[in-house]
Amino acid sequence: MSMSETLEQVSANKCFGGWLKRYRHHARALDCEMTFSIYLPPQAEQGKVPLLWWLSGLTCTDENFMQKAGAQRVAAELGMVIVCPDTSPRGLDLPGEHDSYDFGSGAGFYVNATQKPWSRHYRMYDYVNDELPSVVRQHFPVNGREAISGHSMGGHGALVMALRQPGRFASVSAFAPVVNPSVVPWGKKAFGNYLGDDRGLWTQYDACELVAKGASRQPLFIDQGENDDFLEEQLKPENLEAACEKRDHPLTLRRQPGYDHSYYFIATFIEEHLRYHARHLKIA
Amino acid sequence: MSMSETLEQVSANKCFGGWLKRYRHHARALDCEMTFSIYLPPQAEQGKVPLLWWLSGLTCTDENFMQKAGAQRVAAELGMVIVCPDTSPRGLDLPGEHDSYDFGSGAGFYVNATQKPWSRHYRMYDYVNDELPSVVRQHFPVNGREAISGHSMGGHGALVMALRQPGRFASVSAFAPVVNPSVVPWGKKAFGNYLGDDRGLWTQYDACELVAKGASRQPLFIDQGENDDFLEEQLKPENLEAACEKRDHPLTLRRQPGYDHSYYFIATFIEEHLRYHARHLKIA
């Protein structure tokens, strides 16, 4: 077994009859040590079960969702593994890497960077899309059926990964996703630094652009709080609505009155998202 | 309106159709500014509802339970306000106050200190038992029915407050409580410093001693993880079992295999506790 296939268990907490575990491993795609969280429902002790990927937002680690969303209760009922990757490479000290909350550490934006000094490590698309799934399939009782969801920057990641790979995920959903990063401050800063000026490359990581290209027909299920402080400047769900309408792309966008960008919003609606994914994963 | 009755809203997050709010106020009992969290279920917009007090454990603030336990979902269904006080006075800088996790800030142990320098501020029993309830009743739609629960040091606080005041709370429960602080390291350190050598005073803050005195007949409902790292040295549920057996005091102590001291344990069983309290509060 090569070093890259070795998992070191960091912690294990019994939770709703299953186990929440954290593992550290060497990520080849990122050339650094990474930690991820995995919730194994009670059903995983009897056989293989489907898997939901959760991609977190800016400043998060692999822990926030597991601590705050309350998803394990429903995953334990449905028999669903949940995996939360971290949101950027860790343990490095690249110039400026830790200077801002919306770029560098905690802000990998699920892209493969092409620009120095980021291109050596900041390859979160490959890590989350290929390397970590391979590790998970090798070490845990998953049955090959996968769905994906995420929040904010992670909602962007989930939409992009699903739209670029028709058929890869049984279903995709998002909470307050960055749907059009090419035109908003968070995205322009991240893409400019990670990807440089190649606007053609930007479009491969932009849900609105991917819908416009019409590569996938997969339905999109999105919840968005109407009192979200980032709604108008960074999230712009109306841009995705327009893109979907133009291509007749199936979109369910629910605007939730009073809800903000926090995990209290996610906790409120995560059960509906998990049950949506369970139907597509054929376990409900 | 006096200064002590003024509440400053710190934040508000919509959550499961209700609102999680944080308020800052001047606590007379503690002679400092304090922050508390309150969850107002949707039913509180229509009329008065019952109230559950949640007392947190060592190192916690008013926020941990609201972020990690997932209780708002059930409280929103049942129509129950939840209030989480902080775990000690704040904003002070007494000698040694911030030196250890199990004494001073974050570790008020819900006692009224008699020893200098703690006696001026560390009066958490009066704050949680009298002053904050008065503030809550004055400002929020609560109907006078109250229950109490807590975790670890907060489980100790909940048991002590209920046992000392028969009839005050409709019901009491606890997760991994410190049931016999007078004889364990956490309690001996805290009581020795806050209360001095007066062992008679210690007994007023010790659930095992209060049961032994037989002052109350209120049933105790407790969950305890069998893989809790603090079980043998600090928690000693067997001491409470013995005290209850001797006095024929009603006790439901559930030992949960595999569970530890974390909020993942609390999250797993909080729904059963809330439904237990709801029955006693006459809303289920």
XYZ file of C-alpha atoms in Angstrom:
568
model
C 0.000 0.000 0.000
C 1.460 3.352 -1.007
C 1.672 6.257 1.412
C -1.133 8.026 -0.401
C -3.531 5.228 0.422
C -2.849 5.281 4.145
C -5.503 6.815 6.356
C -4.777 7.945 9.883
C -7.859 8.132 12.083
C -7.988 11.450 13.923
C -11.170 10.957 15.932
C -14.348 8.909 16.186
C -17.630 9.969 17.794
C -20.695 7.803 18.008
C -23.616 9.789 16.660
C -27.216 8.666 16.026
C -26.200 5.028 16.173
C -23.473 5.469 13.548
C -19.980 6.934 13.654
C -18.566 10.294 12.738
C -14.901 9.816 11.946
C -12.116 12.125 10.857
C -9.129 10.933 8.869
C -5.842 12.467 7.810
C -4.093 11.399 4.619
C -1.523 12.582 2.126
C -3.353 14.187 -0.798
C -1.352 13.684 -3.972
C -3.399 16.231 -5.930
C -2.609 18.893 -3.340
C 0.844 17.747 -2.228
C -0.028 18.157 1.436
C -1.697 16.408 4.361
C -5.475 16.737 4.419
C -8.223 15.877 6.891
C -11.744 14.848 5.967
C -14.859 13.898 7.942
C -17.102 10.951 7.182
C -20.403 9.987 8.760
C -21.069 6.256 8.637
C -24.720 5.451 9.360
C -25.659 2.288 11.260
C -26.587 0.595 7.955
C -22.940 0.820 6.836
C -22.118 -1.916 9.344
C -24.356 -4.318 7.401
C -23.378 -3.546 3.815
C -22.677 -0.921 1.183
C -24.701 2.285 1.151
C -24.875 5.409 -1.036
C -22.783 8.504 -0.446
C -23.519 12.226 -0.247
C -20.688 14.706 -0.763
C -20.978 17.949 1.166
C -18.792 20.850 0.053
C -18.466 23.650 2.588
C -18.111 27.378 2.159
C -15.489 30.022 2.837
C -13.523 29.709 6.110
C -14.927 26.243 6.858
C -13.046 23.036 7.481
C -14.291 19.452 7.248
C -15.937 19.929 10.657
C -18.506 22.746 10.375
C -21.226 20.823 8.574
C -20.966 17.794 10.836
C -21.133 19.988 13.965
C -23.868 22.395 12.929
C -26.221 21.062 10.236
C -27.828 18.209 12.156
C -27.634 16.001 9.056
C -26.517 12.836 10.831
C -29.971 12.243 12.279
C -31.522 11.954 8.830
C -28.529 10.163 7.291
C -28.822 7.549 10.057
C -32.471 7.032 9.215
C -31.937 6.866 5.464
C -28.702 4.887 5.465
C -26.469 7.419 3.748
C -22.747 8.062 4.135
C -21.796 11.751 4.175
C -18.265 12.930 3.391
C -17.050 16.478 4.057
C -13.716 17.441 2.513
C -11.778 20.455 3.756
C -12.067 23.676 1.716
C -8.425 24.203 0.704
C -4.941 22.746 1.000
C -3.580 23.020 4.558
C -0.300 23.238 6.389
C 1.339 25.429 3.755
C 2.532 28.983 4.022
C 2.384 30.411 0.507
C 2.769 34.190 0.140
C -0.522 35.827 1.128
C -2.221 32.467 1.628
C -3.638 33.320 5.040
C -4.293 37.036 4.554
C -7.976 37.045 3.620
C -11.060 34.999 4.399
C -12.102 34.730 0.759
C -8.870 33.617 -0.880
C -6.162 31.051 -0.108
C -6.579 28.847 2.946
C -10.229 28.034 3.577
C -11.084 29.315 0.105
C -9.924 26.833 -2.550
C -13.055 27.431 -4.663
C -12.897 23.839 -5.957
C -10.718 24.758 -8.950
C -7.401 23.491 -10.308
C -5.153 26.537 -10.111
C -2.963 27.254 -13.121
C -1.123 30.272 -11.715
C 1.965 30.308 -9.515
C 2.386 29.905 -6.614
C -1.055 28.260 -6.326
C -0.827 25.726 -9.130
C 1.335 23.266 -7.193
C -1.120 22.789 -4.321
C -4.471 24.445 -5.027
C -6.018 21.659 -7.101
C -9.192 21.182 -5.108
C -11.253 20.155 -8.148
C -9.060 17.113 -8.738
C -8.817 16.370 -5.031
C -12.557 16.494 -4.350
C -13.664 15.074 -7.685
C -11.144 12.252 -8.160
C -8.630 11.559 -5.435
C -10.832 11.666 -2.347
C -13.645 9.637 -3.985
C -11.061 6.992 -4.834
C -9.836 6.939 -1.239
C -13.374 6.725 0.114
C -14.392 3.902 -2.227
C -11.280 1.991 -1.244
C -11.727 2.266 2.521
C -15.456 2.518 3.252
C -18.626 0.521 2.469
C -20.090 2.694 -0.304
C -22.116 1.294 -3.183
C -21.077 3.628 -5.996
C -24.222 5.767 -5.970
C -23.282 9.351 -5.135
C -25.034 12.684 -4.739
C -23.556 16.108 -4.019
C -24.520 19.248 -2.161
C -22.862 22.263 -0.602
C -23.125 25.769 0.778
C -22.061 29.080 -0.738
C -18.572 28.471 -2.254
C -19.348 24.774 -1.706
C -22.695 25.132 -3.462
C -20.726 26.520 -6.393
C -18.426 23.499 -6.212
C -21.330 21.055 -6.113
C -23.150 22.642 -9.069
C -19.975 22.827 -11.153
C -18.941 19.232 -10.491
C -22.413 17.958 -11.336
C -22.908 20.103 -14.447
C -19.500 19.149 -15.867
C -20.139 15.412 -15.469
C -23.625 14.355 -16.537
C -24.502 11.067 -14.874
C -21.743 11.204 -12.288
C -24.072 12.228 -9.442
C -27.566 10.893 -8.939
C -28.629 14.372 -7.798
C -27.252 17.793 -6.899
C -28.480 20.474 -4.536
C -27.118 23.628 -2.972
C -27.684 26.184 -0.239
C -27.027 29.815 -1.189
C -24.542 28.865 -3.914
C -22.186 31.213 -5.764
C -23.837 30.500 -9.123
C -21.977 32.968 -11.296
C -18.485 33.424 -9.834
C -17.099 34.995 -13.028
C -19.033 38.182 -12.384
C -19.015 38.600 -8.569
C -16.244 39.874 -6.257
C -15.542 36.550 -4.499
C -15.235 34.702 -7.799
C -13.316 37.360 -9.699
C -10.725 37.553 -6.931
C -10.348 33.776 -6.662
C -10.444 32.979 -10.375
C -8.135 35.873 -11.249
C -5.507 34.627 -8.821
C -5.943 30.869 -9.277
C -6.722 30.801 -13.019
C -5.283 34.038 -14.407
C -6.861 35.892 -17.305
C -8.057 32.883 -19.310
C -11.785 33.577 -19.321
C -12.430 30.359 -21.208
C -11.061 28.513 -18.210
C -13.269 30.530 -15.839
C -16.380 29.346 -17.670
C -15.576 25.720 -16.788
C -16.017 26.641 -13.119
C -19.145 28.772 -13.430
C -22.600 27.180 -13.048
C -24.337 29.855 -15.114
C -21.834 29.422 -17.953
C -22.103 25.637 -17.798
C -25.880 25.789 -17.992
C -25.566 28.202 -20.929
C -23.346 25.668 -22.718
C -26.061 23.055 -22.210
C -23.702 20.196 -21.420
C -25.965 18.663 -18.751
C -29.709 18.397 -18.248
C -29.546 17.449 -14.551
C -32.146 19.188 -12.380
C -30.794 21.720 -9.880
C -32.377 22.015 -6.407
C -31.434 25.184 -4.536
C -32.499 26.922 -1.325
C -31.652 30.588 -0.903
C -32.387 32.758 2.135
C -33.960 36.099 1.286
C -32.193 37.841 4.195
C -28.770 36.555 3.133
C -26.256 39.403 3.435
C -24.419 38.140 0.354
C -27.482 37.754 -1.848
C -27.182 40.766 -4.118
C -23.427 41.164 -4.390
C -22.089 37.593 -4.415
C -24.845 35.030 -4.967
C -27.127 36.452 -7.665
C -29.540 33.519 -8.005
C -31.414 35.540 -10.652
C -28.468 34.962 -12.996
C -28.913 31.200 -12.716
C -32.656 31.552 -13.137
C -32.109 33.482 -16.368
C -29.547 30.980 -17.660
C -31.814 28.041 -16.866
C -34.837 29.691 -18.423
C -32.925 30.373 -21.632
C -31.869 26.724 -21.971
C -35.005 25.277 -20.412
C -32.743 23.708 -17.774
C -34.741 22.206 -14.855
C -34.275 24.390 -11.766
C -36.047 24.422 -8.414
C -34.991 27.626 -6.666
C -36.734 28.265 -3.362
C -36.414 31.725 -1.874
C -36.848 31.324 1.893
C -38.152 34.474 3.607
C -36.188 35.647 6.649
C -33.326 33.173 6.377
C -29.706 34.300 6.248
C -26.395 32.730 5.150
C -25.737 30.836 8.397
C -25.803 27.190 9.370
C -29.139 27.858 11.087
C -30.544 28.235 7.564
C -28.842 25.024 6.432
C -30.022 23.113 9.522
C -33.599 24.170 8.825
C -33.715 22.724 5.316
C -31.055 19.993 5.267
C -33.607 17.272 5.960
C -35.505 18.109 2.772
C -32.260 18.037 0.803
C -31.231 14.673 2.227
C -34.637 13.181 1.431
C -34.417 14.611 -2.098
C -31.045 12.943 -2.590
C -32.287 9.705 -1.006
C -35.027 9.446 -3.632
C -32.479 9.823 -6.426
C -30.103 7.423 -4.698
C -32.931 4.865 -4.569
C -33.010 4.513 -0.805
C -36.318 6.285 -0.200
C -36.751 51.196 33.114
C -33.493 50.641 34.981
C -30.258 49.836 33.204
C -30.432 46.255 34.426
C -33.656 45.707 32.533
C -32.290 46.891 29.197
C -31.550 44.220 26.613
C -29.294 44.867 23.649
C -29.909 42.496 20.749
C -26.623 41.040 19.497
C -27.888 38.893 16.638
C -30.980 37.229 15.193
C -31.079 34.167 12.943
C -34.228 32.640 11.559
C -34.183 28.930 12.367
C -36.902 26.305 11.803
C -39.522 28.993 11.347
C -38.644 30.679 14.648
C -35.835 32.968 15.741
C -32.583 32.384 17.552
C -31.595 35.620 19.210
C -28.695 36.700 21.389
C -28.938 39.522 23.895
C -26.471 41.402 26.050
C -27.472 42.905 29.388
C -26.003 44.107 32.646
C -26.230 41.283 35.175
C -26.620 42.733 38.665
C -25.880 39.407 40.357
C -22.558 39.183 38.529
C -21.719 42.883 38.247
C -20.760 42.527 34.592
C -22.211 42.447 31.084
C -23.571 39.050 30.052
C -24.844 37.537 26.825
C -27.536 34.875 26.568
C -29.173 33.010 23.698
C -32.889 32.415 23.330
C -34.733 30.326 20.772
C -38.254 31.557 20.108
C -40.350 28.945 18.299
C -42.959 30.013 15.716
C -45.710 29.515 18.337
C -44.218 32.348 20.434
C -45.515 34.799 17.837
C -49.083 33.744 18.674
C -48.964 33.626 22.479
C -47.129 32.518 25.586
C -45.290 29.194 25.603
C -43.285 27.152 28.124
C -39.549 27.518 28.626
C -36.641 25.089 28.835
C -33.419 26.218 30.498
C -30.244 24.692 29.102
C -27.100 24.951 31.219
C -23.863 24.265 29.345
C -20.638 22.655 30.436
C -17.039 23.702 30.957
C -15.553 26.076 28.344
C -18.934 26.698 26.698
C -20.677 30.000 26.093
C -24.352 30.643 25.401
C -23.753 29.562 21.787
C -22.553 25.934 21.810
C -25.871 24.262 22.463
C -27.744 26.331 19.892
C -25.092 25.616 17.248
C -24.519 21.926 17.871
C -27.415 20.136 19.555
C -30.054 20.473 16.844
C -32.699 21.217 19.480
C -34.422 24.027 17.590
C -36.068 21.580 15.176
C -37.932 19.851 17.992
C -38.564 23.040 19.972
C -40.180 24.531 16.857
C -42.462 21.521 16.571
C -43.387 21.456 20.262
C -43.652 25.190 20.818
C -40.979 25.571 23.469
C -38.677 28.501 24.206
C -35.090 27.520 25.037
C -32.737 29.835 26.923
C -28.983 29.233 27.208
C -27.100 31.364 29.724
C -23.346 31.739 29.552
C -21.263 29.576 31.924
C -19.490 32.263 33.980
C -19.125 36.002 34.408
C -17.340 37.614 31.447
C -15.187 40.604 30.648
C -13.320 40.501 33.932
C -9.674 39.826 34.593
C -9.466 38.417 38.092
C -6.146 36.827 39.174
C -5.937 33.372 37.598
C -9.414 33.659 36.125
C -8.389 32.583 32.628
C -5.627 30.117 33.512
C -7.491 26.800 33.396
C -10.402 25.311 31.480
C -12.090 23.951 34.608
C -12.050 26.999 36.872
C -12.850 30.708 36.457
C -14.071 31.923 33.087
C -16.224 29.296 31.376
C -16.449 27.382 34.644
C -18.756 29.158 37.074
C -20.212 25.851 38.322
C -23.576 27.551 39.016
C -22.643 28.468 42.596
C -22.628 31.711 44.589
C -18.973 32.164 45.507
C -18.210 33.197 49.067
C -14.439 33.506 48.715
C -12.435 36.487 47.495
C -11.827 37.521 44.770
C -14.657 35.435 43.309
C -17.499 36.434 45.615
C -18.123 39.801 43.961
C -18.842 38.385 40.497
C -19.099 34.597 40.536
C -22.717 34.316 41.636
C -23.984 32.141 38.792
C -26.601 30.407 40.960
C -28.394 33.674 41.618
C -27.910 34.854 38.047
C -29.271 31.700 36.411
C -31.878 30.918 39.041
C -33.316 34.382 39.727
C -32.069 37.321 37.704
C -32.105 35.874 34.196
C -35.522 34.211 34.667
C -36.875 37.575 35.744
C -35.410 39.233 32.650
C -36.787 36.525 30.367
C -40.279 36.665 31.868
C -40.281 40.428 31.469
C -39.231 40.518 27.827
C -40.447 37.333 26.151
C -43.761 35.472 25.702
C -43.296 32.697 28.281
C -46.177 31.205 30.237
C -44.465 30.486 33.575
C -44.020 26.750 33.039
C -40.323 25.926 33.076
C -38.130 22.853 32.750
C -34.357 22.547 33.023
C -31.587 20.471 31.494
C -27.857 20.669 30.972
C -24.597 18.938 30.140
C -21.702 17.972 32.412
C -21.098 21.012 34.687
C -24.451 22.258 33.360
C -26.090 18.930 34.176
C -24.839 19.466 37.728
C -26.367 22.936 37.693
C -29.715 21.670 36.411
C -29.949 18.861 38.975
C -28.972 21.144 41.853
C -31.396 23.908 40.915
C -34.250 21.413 40.567
C -33.474 19.434 43.729
C -33.164 22.586 45.858
C -36.539 23.941 44.719
C -39.278 21.303 44.611
C -42.019 22.436 42.254
C -39.983 25.145 40.575
C -39.374 23.127 37.410
C -41.922 20.878 35.756
C -39.106 18.448 34.954
C -35.335 18.085 35.025
C -32.927 16.092 32.865
C -29.204 15.974 32.264
C -26.520 14.663 29.927
C -23.397 13.288 31.592
C -23.838 15.445 34.701
C -21.299 15.993 37.467
C -23.547 14.398 40.091
C -21.208 14.413 43.086
C -18.882 17.434 42.709
C -17.797 17.327 46.367
C -15.739 14.196 45.745
C -14.344 14.628 42.197
C -11.400 16.742 40.950
C -13.473 19.259 38.955
C -15.797 19.895 41.863
C -13.198 19.929 44.605
C -11.129 22.498 42.722
C -14.136 24.718 41.967
C -15.864 24.427 45.339
C -12.612 24.825 47.259
C -11.863 28.069 45.464
C -15.384 29.490 45.201
C -16.803 28.246 48.529
C -13.776 27.667 50.747
C -13.664 24.918 53.359
C -17.304 25.051 54.443
C -18.374 21.517 53.567
C -21.915 22.241 54.657
C -22.085 24.815 51.884
C -20.693 22.328 49.363
C -23.562 19.954 50.056
C -26.062 22.560 48.857
C -24.490 22.326 45.403
C -24.127 18.550 45.196
C -26.906 16.452 43.636
C -25.937 13.307 45.555
C -25.987 15.193 48.844
C -29.298 16.865 48.023
C -30.880 13.522 47.200
C -29.471 12.127 50.452
C -31.148 14.971 52.339
C -34.436 14.026 50.710
C -35.628 17.571 50.158
C -37.214 16.825 46.767
C -38.972 13.851 45.206
C -38.704 15.064 41.603
C -37.772 12.323 39.119
C -34.329 12.646 37.510
C -33.834 11.709 33.826
C -30.199 11.263 32.823
C -28.313 10.010 29.757
C -24.689 8.996 30.192
C -22.326 7.786 27.457
C -20.400 4.660 28.370
C -17.334 5.805 26.378
C -17.222 9.178 28.104
C -13.593 9.990 28.962
C -14.703 11.680 32.190
C -16.971 8.892 33.376
C -14.870 7.295 36.083
C -12.954 10.267 37.426
C -15.425 13.159 37.255
C -18.984 11.968 36.620
C -19.505 8.881 38.783
C -23.174 8.207 37.986
C -22.987 5.197 40.299
C -22.817 7.610 43.228
C -26.151 9.128 42.238
C -27.625 5.689 41.675
C -26.619 4.685 45.193
C -27.963 7.893 46.734
C -31.274 7.531 44.877
C -31.610 3.868 45.786
C -31.046 4.650 49.455
C -33.801 7.285 49.488
C -35.997 5.578 46.906
C -35.620 8.718 44.787
C -36.993 8.218 41.241
C -34.080 8.058 38.773
C -33.940 7.062 35.123
C -30.262 6.675 34.267
C -29.594 5.403 30.770
C -26.081 4.206 29.985
C -25.593 4.648 26.243
C -23.014 2.259 24.781
C -20.323 3.854 22.609
C -21.245 7.471 23.250
C -18.721 10.003 24.533
C -18.893 13.419 26.226
C -19.343 15.448 23.013
C -22.229 17.341 21.495
C -22.668 14.420 19.070
C -23.914 12.475 22.090
C -26.217 15.327 23.102
C -27.529 15.758 19.550
C -28.396 12.065 19.398
C -30.639 12.111 22.478
C -31.814 15.716 22.792
C -35.081 14.988 20.997
C -36.059 12.433 23.653
C -35.235 14.931 26.399
C -37.275 17.697 24.776
C -40.262 15.385 24.358
C -39.890 14.292 28.002
C -39.978 17.912 29.124
C -42.865 18.715 26.759
C -45.006 16.073 28.455
C -44.314 17.605 31.876
C -44.861 21.104 30.488
C -48.250 19.951 29.196
C -47.574 20.674 25.537
C -47.353 17.069 24.339
